[in-house]
């Protein structure tokens, strides 16, 4: 115990643990909410990438670690969107987007952000939607 912990009977340490527990619980609630919402959204007929001329290759390892944290989904436009994008780029190929999901480096995943990747691919971009290691299990620099 530090001198401050002794002076206040350890209350500051208990308060810090309570704050950590609240942050963890909040992150868990938000993460669960978004994961559930994206599962339900996948049931909608418009959620089928093939319907939008987009081909999806799931769980491609971008690092040979064997971990879920190092997988990417690749969204490749086919059909008219791809042709328009190539014509705009003077035949040089598709523009590429590396999509790194939000969540403050603590929550969510590529699976919760598939809608954004699909939207970008529908507009003619080749999208790499990646997972990465999250904190606090993997503190900076992860």
CSV table of C-alpha atoms in Angstrom, one decimal:
chain,number,residue,atom,x,y,z
A,1,UNK,CA,0.0,0.0,0.0
A,2,UNK,CA,1.2,3.5,-0.7
A,3,UNK,CA,1.2,6.3,1.8
A,4,UNK,CA,-2.0,7.7,0.3
A,5,UNK,CA,-3.7,4.3,0.7
A,6,UNK,CA,-2.7,4.2,4.4
A,7,UNK,CA,-3.9,7.8,5.0
A,8,UNK,CA,-7.4,7.2,3.7
A,9,UNK,CA,-7.8,3.6,4.9
A,10,UNK,CA,-7.4,2.2,1.3
A,11,UNK,CA,-10.5,4.1,0.0
A,12,UNK,CA,-8.7,5.5,-3.0
A,13,UNK,CA,-7.7,2.0,-4.1
A,14,UNK,CA,-11.3,0.7,-3.7
A,15,UNK,CA,-12.6,3.8,-5.6
A,16,UNK,CA,-10.1,3.0,-8.4
A,17,UNK,CA,-11.2,-0.6,-8.6
A,18,UNK,CA,-14.9,0.5,-8.7
A,19,UNK,CA,-14.1,2.9,-11.6
A,20,UNK,CA,-12.3,0.1,-13.4
A,21,UNK,CA,-15.3,-2.2,-12.9
A,22,UNK,CA,-17.7,0.4,-14.2
A,23,UNK,CA,-15.5,1.0,-17.3
A,24,UNK,CA,-15.3,-2.8,-18.0
A,25,UNK,CA,-19.1,-3.3,-17.5
A,26,UNK,CA,-19.8,-0.3,-19.8
A,27,UNK,CA,-17.6,-1.6,-22.5
A,28,UNK,CA,-19.1,-5.1,-22.2
A,29,UNK,CA,-22.7,-3.7,-22.5
A,30,UNK,CA,-21.8,-1.6,-25.6
A,31,UNK,CA,-19.8,-4.4,-27.2
A,32,UNK,CA,-22.7,-6.9,-26.6
A,33,UNK,CA,-25.2,-4.4,-28.0
A,34,UNK,CA,-23.3,-3.7,-31.2
A,35,UNK,CA,-22.6,-7.4,-31.8
A,36,UNK,CA,-26.2,-8.3,-31.3
A,37,UNK,CA,-27.4,-5.5,-33.6
A,38,UNK,CA,-25.0,-6.6,-36.4
A,39,UNK,CA,-26.2,-10.2,-36.1
A,40,UNK,CA,-29.8,-9.1,-36.5
A,41,UNK,CA,-28.9,-6.8,-39.4
A,42,UNK,CA,-27.3,-9.7,-41.3
A,43,UNK,CA,-30.8,-11.3,-41.5
A,44,UNK,CA,-32.0,-8.4,-43.7
A,45,UNK,CA,-32.2,-9.3,-47.5
A,46,UNK,CA,-30.2,-6.2,-48.4
A,47,UNK,CA,-27.3,-7.4,-46.2
A,48,UNK,CA,-26.3,-10.0,-48.8
A,49,UNK,CA,-23.0,-8.8,-50.4
A,50,UNK,CA,-23.7,-10.7,-53.6
A,51,UNK,CA,-26.9,-8.7,-54.0
A,52,UNK,CA,-24.6,-5.6,-54.4
A,53,UNK,CA,-22.0,-7.2,-56.6
A,54,UNK,CA,-19.5,-7.5,-53.8
A,55,UNK,CA,-17.5,-10.6,-53.1
A,56,UNK,CA,-16.4,-11.3,-49.5
A,57,UNK,CA,-13.4,-13.4,-48.5
A,58,UNK,CA,-13.6,-13.9,-44.7
A,59,UNK,CA,-10.9,-14.5,-42.1
A,60,UNK,CA,-7.8,-14.0,-44.1
A,61,UNK,CA,-4.7,-14.0,-41.9
A,62,UNK,CA,-2.6,-10.9,-42.3
A,63,UNK,CA,-0.1,-12.0,-39.7
A,64,UNK,CA,0.9,-15.6,-39.2
A,65,UNK,CA,0.0,-15.7,-35.5
A,66,UNK,CA,-3.0,-18.0,-35.7
A,67,UNK,CA,-5.0,-15.5,-33.6
A,68,UNK,CA,-8.4,-14.2,-34.3
A,69,UNK,CA,-7.0,-10.7,-33.7
A,70,UNK,CA,-4.9,-11.0,-36.9
A,71,UNK,CA,-7.6,-11.8,-39.4
A,72,UNK,CA,-9.1,-9.6,-42.1
A,73,UNK,CA,-12.2,-9.8,-44.3
A,74,UNK,CA,-11.7,-8.6,-47.9
A,75,UNK,CA,-14.6,-7.0,-49.7
A,76,UNK,CA,-14.1,-6.9,-53.5
A,77,UNK,CA,-16.5,-5.1,-55.8
A,78,UNK,CA,-17.5,-7.0,-58.9
A,79,UNK,CA,-19.7,-5.9,-61.8
A,80,UNK,CA,-20.6,-2.3,-62.5
A,81,UNK,CA,-19.1,-0.7,-59.4
A,82,UNK,CA,-15.7,-2.2,-60.1
A,83,UNK,CA,-15.8,-1.2,-63.7
A,84,UNK,CA,-16.7,2.4,-62.8
A,85,UNK,CA,-13.9,2.6,-60.3
A,86,UNK,CA,-11.3,1.2,-62.7
A,87,UNK,CA,-12.5,3.6,-65.4
A,88,UNK,CA,-12.1,6.5,-63.0
A,89,UNK,CA,-8.6,5.3,-62.1
A,90,UNK,CA,-7.7,5.1,-65.8
A,91,UNK,CA,-7.6,1.3,-65.7
A,92,UNK,CA,-5.0,1.1,-62.9
A,93,UNK,CA,-7.2,-1.0,-60.6
A,94,UNK,CA,-9.4,-0.4,-57.7
A,95,UNK,CA,-8.8,2.1,-54.9
A,96,UNK,CA,-7.9,0.3,-51.7
A,97,UNK,CA,-9.2,1.1,-48.2
A,98,UNK,CA,-7.7,-0.3,-45.0
A,99,UNK,CA,-10.7,-0.2,-42.6
A,100,UNK,CA,-9.7,-0.2,-39.0
A,101,UNK,CA,-12.9,-0.5,-36.9
A,102,UNK,CA,-13.8,1.9,-34.1
A,103,UNK,CA,-14.3,1.2,-30.5
A,104,UNK,CA,-11.5,3.1,-28.7
A,105,UNK,CA,-9.1,0.1,-29.1
A,106,UNK,CA,-11.2,-1.6,-26.4
A,107,UNK,CA,-14.3,-3.1,-28.0
A,108,UNK,CA,-16.0,-4.2,-31.3
A,109,UNK,CA,-14.4,-6.0,-34.2
A,110,UNK,CA,-14.4,-6.4,-38.0
A,111,UNK,CA,-17.6,-8.3,-37.6
A,112,UNK,CA,-19.4,-5.4,-36.1
A,113,UNK,CA,-18.3,-3.1,-38.9
A,114,UNK,CA,-19.2,-5.2,-41.9
A,115,UNK,CA,-21.8,-2.6,-43.0
A,116,UNK,CA,-19.2,0.1,-43.5
A,117,UNK,CA,-17.0,-2.3,-45.5
A,118,UNK,CA,-19.9,-3.3,-47.7
A,119,UNK,CA,-20.9,0.3,-48.3
A,120,UNK,CA,-17.4,1.2,-49.4
A,121,UNK,CA,-17.1,-1.9,-51.6
A,122,UNK,CA,-20.5,-1.0,-53.2
A,123,UNK,CA,-18.9,2.2,-54.3
A,124,UNK,CA,-16.0,0.5,-56.1
A,125,UNK,CA,-13.3,0.2,-53.4
A,126,UNK,CA,-11.4,-2.9,-52.4
A,127,UNK,CA,-11.8,-3.0,-48.6
A,128,UNK,CA,-9.6,-4.8,-46.1
A,129,UNK,CA,-11.6,-4.8,-42.8
A,130,UNK,CA,-9.2,-5.9,-40.1
A,131,UNK,CA,-9.3,-7.1,-36.5
A,132,UNK,CA,-6.6,-6.1,-34.1
A,133,UNK,CA,-5.7,-6.8,-30.4
A,134,UNK,CA,-7.8,-4.9,-27.9
A,135,UNK,CA,-6.9,-3.3,-24.6
A,136,UNK,CA,-6.8,-3.8,-21.7
A,137,UNK,CA,-5.8,-7.4,-22.4
A,138,UNK,CA,-3.1,-6.1,-24.8
A,139,UNK,CA,-1.9,-2.7,-23.5
A,140,UNK,CA,-0.1,-0.2,-25.7
A,141,UNK,CA,2.0,-0.8,-27.7
A,142,UNK,CA,0.1,-3.9,-28.8
